[in-house]
Amino acid sequence: MPHHGNISFTPGATGLSLEPSPVTNEISKDKNVHVKPTARKFDHRFSAEGLSLAPTPLKDTVKTLDFAKMIPLGNGRPASEMLPWEELTMRVAKRDTGLMSCVKGESSFDLAVALDYGCSGGSTKLVDFLTEHVESIHHPPYSDWQTCLSIGSTSAIERALRLFCNRGDWILVEEYTYSGLITAGKTLGINMLAIEMDDGGLNANDLDAKLSAWGPEKGKKPFVLYTVPSGQNPTGKTQSVQRKRLIYEVAEKHDLYIVEDDPYYFLQHGNFSKGTSNLTAKEYQTHLPATYLSLDLSGRVLRLDSASKILAPGLRLGWVTGCAQVIGKFIEQADMSTLAASGPSQVMVHKLLCETWGHGGFMNWLFDLSLQYRKRRDTMSAACAKYLPSVCHWTLPAVGMFLWIKVDHTQLSSRSSPLALEEKICEELEGKGLMVGRGSWFWVGSESMNELCFRLTFAAAPQERLEQAIRILAEQILLYT
Ligand SMILES: Cc1ncc(COP(=O)(O)O)c(C=O)c1O
């Protein structure tokens, strides 16, 4: 028998492998979808690699043939009786929902299907569920949008860059940004134009000013905007809906393509719930703020969602939503590289979301998770208020898992540069058993970084050690005052 929260695999007998059908998610959309405008075309925006992408002949047969009725001599997939597993059972942690099992030959999500090659965009049932989820949360205002699976947002970022950018191109990013994007951009030879941030996150005026001042001598004008709008990594800042509208206007003006990387969106700490401790999951959902996808009349947004922060990072599973033209390219990329997200991961998510929780249960989970993160955030920020010296500044994040500490280095006794100070302080902290994120890991500004910043996450450490951690950090900074 599996243990609480565990998964067990049973080796065993044979089963019939049914081919999953291709991604078609029209039925999961709002019934008014056909009265909405269609997305613009983006042929003029694809990179050389993006333009070269084409359907793979063998994979294309999946869309036209009913494999269940065929003698399959055409492709190299092992028959299900060659596979060593027969059953997979799972139990949900902390919930009284019994066992979830997946066996060979079952009608809902056959284990043999999960263990077989699958469609690169994801299994139909899971994609349909996620399409309904996207529809109910974001209500995309144009008709020909689609959702498909990714193998997580790190991969989706790299794929988006390859789809739209050639070596030497520029993209637009927040001046502190997610380190995974920096690594992908550097490796692909893509330059990053840093846009200033203020308390409300990415600054729309600076974005407009930099694009308006762009001259041909600098190369091709950047048009990909990569942004992390909620609980930004690393600064913890969240763009208001008003800010998103301003940025979307700039995007329309300069014909930008927005990559909305939003893995922290559901970890809302409760600006929406002033004094309402009895808030229900339904109310939580109605208070979720509009996203770029919900403002996107032209189909110029690729929204990246990830299971990593809301279910489990080891699933390596996410979903991307954008106009059909871009999602089509995205699936063709997967056809030639990663193929589908892992079948067992898809089954785990399908059994949990589609068969056990449903949309309401998923919302309950996300709401509970937000409340837990809010508690951790409050513990950490109370410790900051108690221990950190006055040279330290931070604001309470409204979303996500990061607290960003800025140290006024001009008030410190040391005359070393912020970078040298950061190195020294972090090494000393590591010697005392505390690891914090270094601001320089995330900096993409053109000038050298002239700030001393630390990214702290309240997600990973046990709640009861958060105060101790802040005390260690405070004592170390105090040595420099
Ligand atoms: C902004 C951002 N995007 C993407 C990721 C990674 O997501 P995934 O695990 O889906 O690759 C992270 C995780 O740290 C992140 O902060």
Short mmCIF file of N, CA, C and O and ligand atoms in Angstrom, two decimals, residues 151-155 157 178 226 228 233 261 263-264 306-309 313 316-317 402, ligand 1:
data_model
loop_
_atom_site.label_atom_id
_atom_site.label_comp_id
_atom_site.label_asym_id
_atom_site.label_seq_id
_atom_site.Cartn_x
_atom_site.Cartn_y
_atom_site.Cartn_z
N ILE A 151 7.04 22.02 -20.76
CA ILE A 151 7.72 21.24 -19.73
C ILE A 151 8.27 22.18 -18.67
O ILE A 151 9.36 21.98 -18.13
N GLY A 152 7.49 23.22 -18.38
CA GLY A 152 7.88 24.20 -17.37
C GLY A 152 8.26 25.51 -18.04
O GLY A 152 8.54 25.55 -19.25
N SER A 153 8.27 26.57 -17.26
CA SER A 153 8.46 27.90 -17.85
C SER A 153 9.91 28.18 -18.24
O SER A 153 10.14 28.97 -19.15
N THR A 154 10.87 27.53 -17.60
CA THR A 154 12.27 27.76 -18.00
C THR A 154 12.43 27.35 -19.46
O THR A 154 13.01 28.08 -20.28
N SER A 155 11.89 26.20 -19.79
CA SER A 155 11.95 25.73 -21.18
C SER A 155 11.09 26.63 -22.08
O SER A 155 11.50 26.96 -23.20
N ILE A 157 10.46 29.77 -21.79
CA ILE A 157 11.16 31.04 -22.04
C ILE A 157 12.18 30.85 -23.17
O ILE A 157 12.24 31.62 -24.12
N TYR A 178 14.51 37.58 -13.84
CA TYR A 178 14.69 36.16 -13.51
C TYR A 178 16.00 35.63 -14.12
O TYR A 178 16.25 35.81 -15.32
N TYR A 226 9.88 40.78 -22.16
CA TYR A 226 9.74 39.70 -21.17
C TYR A 226 9.46 40.35 -19.83
O TYR A 226 10.23 41.20 -19.38
N VAL A 228 7.77 39.75 -15.66
CA VAL A 228 7.21 38.90 -14.58
C VAL A 228 6.32 39.83 -13.76
O VAL A 228 6.78 40.55 -12.88
N ASN A 233 10.30 38.08 -9.68
CA ASN A 233 11.56 37.47 -9.27
C ASN A 233 12.67 38.31 -9.88
O ASN A 233 12.76 38.37 -11.10
N ASP A 261 5.47 36.06 -18.02
CA ASP A 261 5.91 34.89 -17.24
C ASP A 261 5.38 35.10 -15.82
O ASP A 261 5.88 35.93 -15.08
N PRO A 263 4.53 32.87 -12.85
CA PRO A 263 4.37 31.66 -12.03
C PRO A 263 3.86 31.93 -10.62
O PRO A 263 3.42 31.01 -9.94
N TYR A 264 3.90 33.21 -10.18
CA TYR A 264 3.49 33.51 -8.80
C TYR A 264 2.09 34.09 -8.70
O TYR A 264 1.63 34.44 -7.61
N SER A 306 3.03 27.91 -14.77
CA SER A 306 3.86 26.79 -14.37
C SER A 306 3.23 26.06 -13.19
O SER A 306 2.65 26.68 -12.30
N ALA A 307 3.38 24.73 -13.19
CA ALA A 307 2.92 23.95 -12.03
C ALA A 307 3.93 24.05 -10.88
O ALA A 307 3.63 23.65 -9.76
N SER A 308 5.11 24.60 -11.16
CA SER A 308 6.21 24.50 -10.18
C SER A 308 5.91 25.13 -8.83
O SER A 308 6.26 24.56 -7.81
N LYS A 309 5.29 26.31 -8.80
CA LYS A 309 5.10 27.00 -7.52
C LYS A 309 3.74 26.69 -6.90
O LYS A 309 3.48 27.06 -5.76
N PRO A 313 7.57 21.48 -8.49
CA PRO A 313 8.53 21.77 -9.55
C PRO A 313 9.04 20.52 -10.28
O PRO A 313 9.35 20.56 -11.46
N ARG A 316 7.87 19.09 -13.80
CA ARG A 316 8.33 19.70 -15.06
C ARG A 316 7.13 19.83 -16.01
O ARG A 316 7.08 19.23 -17.09
N LEU A 317 6.20 20.61 -15.59
CA LEU A 317 4.98 20.79 -16.36
C LEU A 317 4.47 22.22 -16.21
O LEU A 317 4.53 22.80 -15.12
N PHE A 402 8.97 36.28 -2.51
CA PHE A 402 10.25 36.98 -2.35
C PHE A 402 10.12 38.29 -1.58
O PHE A 402 9.19 39.07 -1.80
C1 LIG B 1 9.90 34.20 -13.09
C2 LIG B 1 10.17 32.74 -13.14
N1 LIG B 1 9.94 32.07 -14.26
C3 LIG B 1 10.15 30.74 -14.33
C4 LIG B 1 10.61 30.03 -13.24
C5 LIG B 1 10.87 28.56 -13.37
O1 LIG B 1 9.69 27.90 -13.68
P1 LIG B 1 9.67 26.35 -14.06
O2 LIG B 1 10.00 25.58 -12.83
O3 LIG B 1 8.30 26.14 -14.57
O4 LIG B 1 10.71 26.12 -15.13
C6 LIG B 1 10.87 30.69 -12.06
C7 LIG B 1 11.38 29.95 -10.89
O5 LIG B 1 12.14 30.31 -10.11
C8 LIG B 1 10.64 32.09 -12.00
O6 LIG B 1 10.85 32.79 -10.88
#
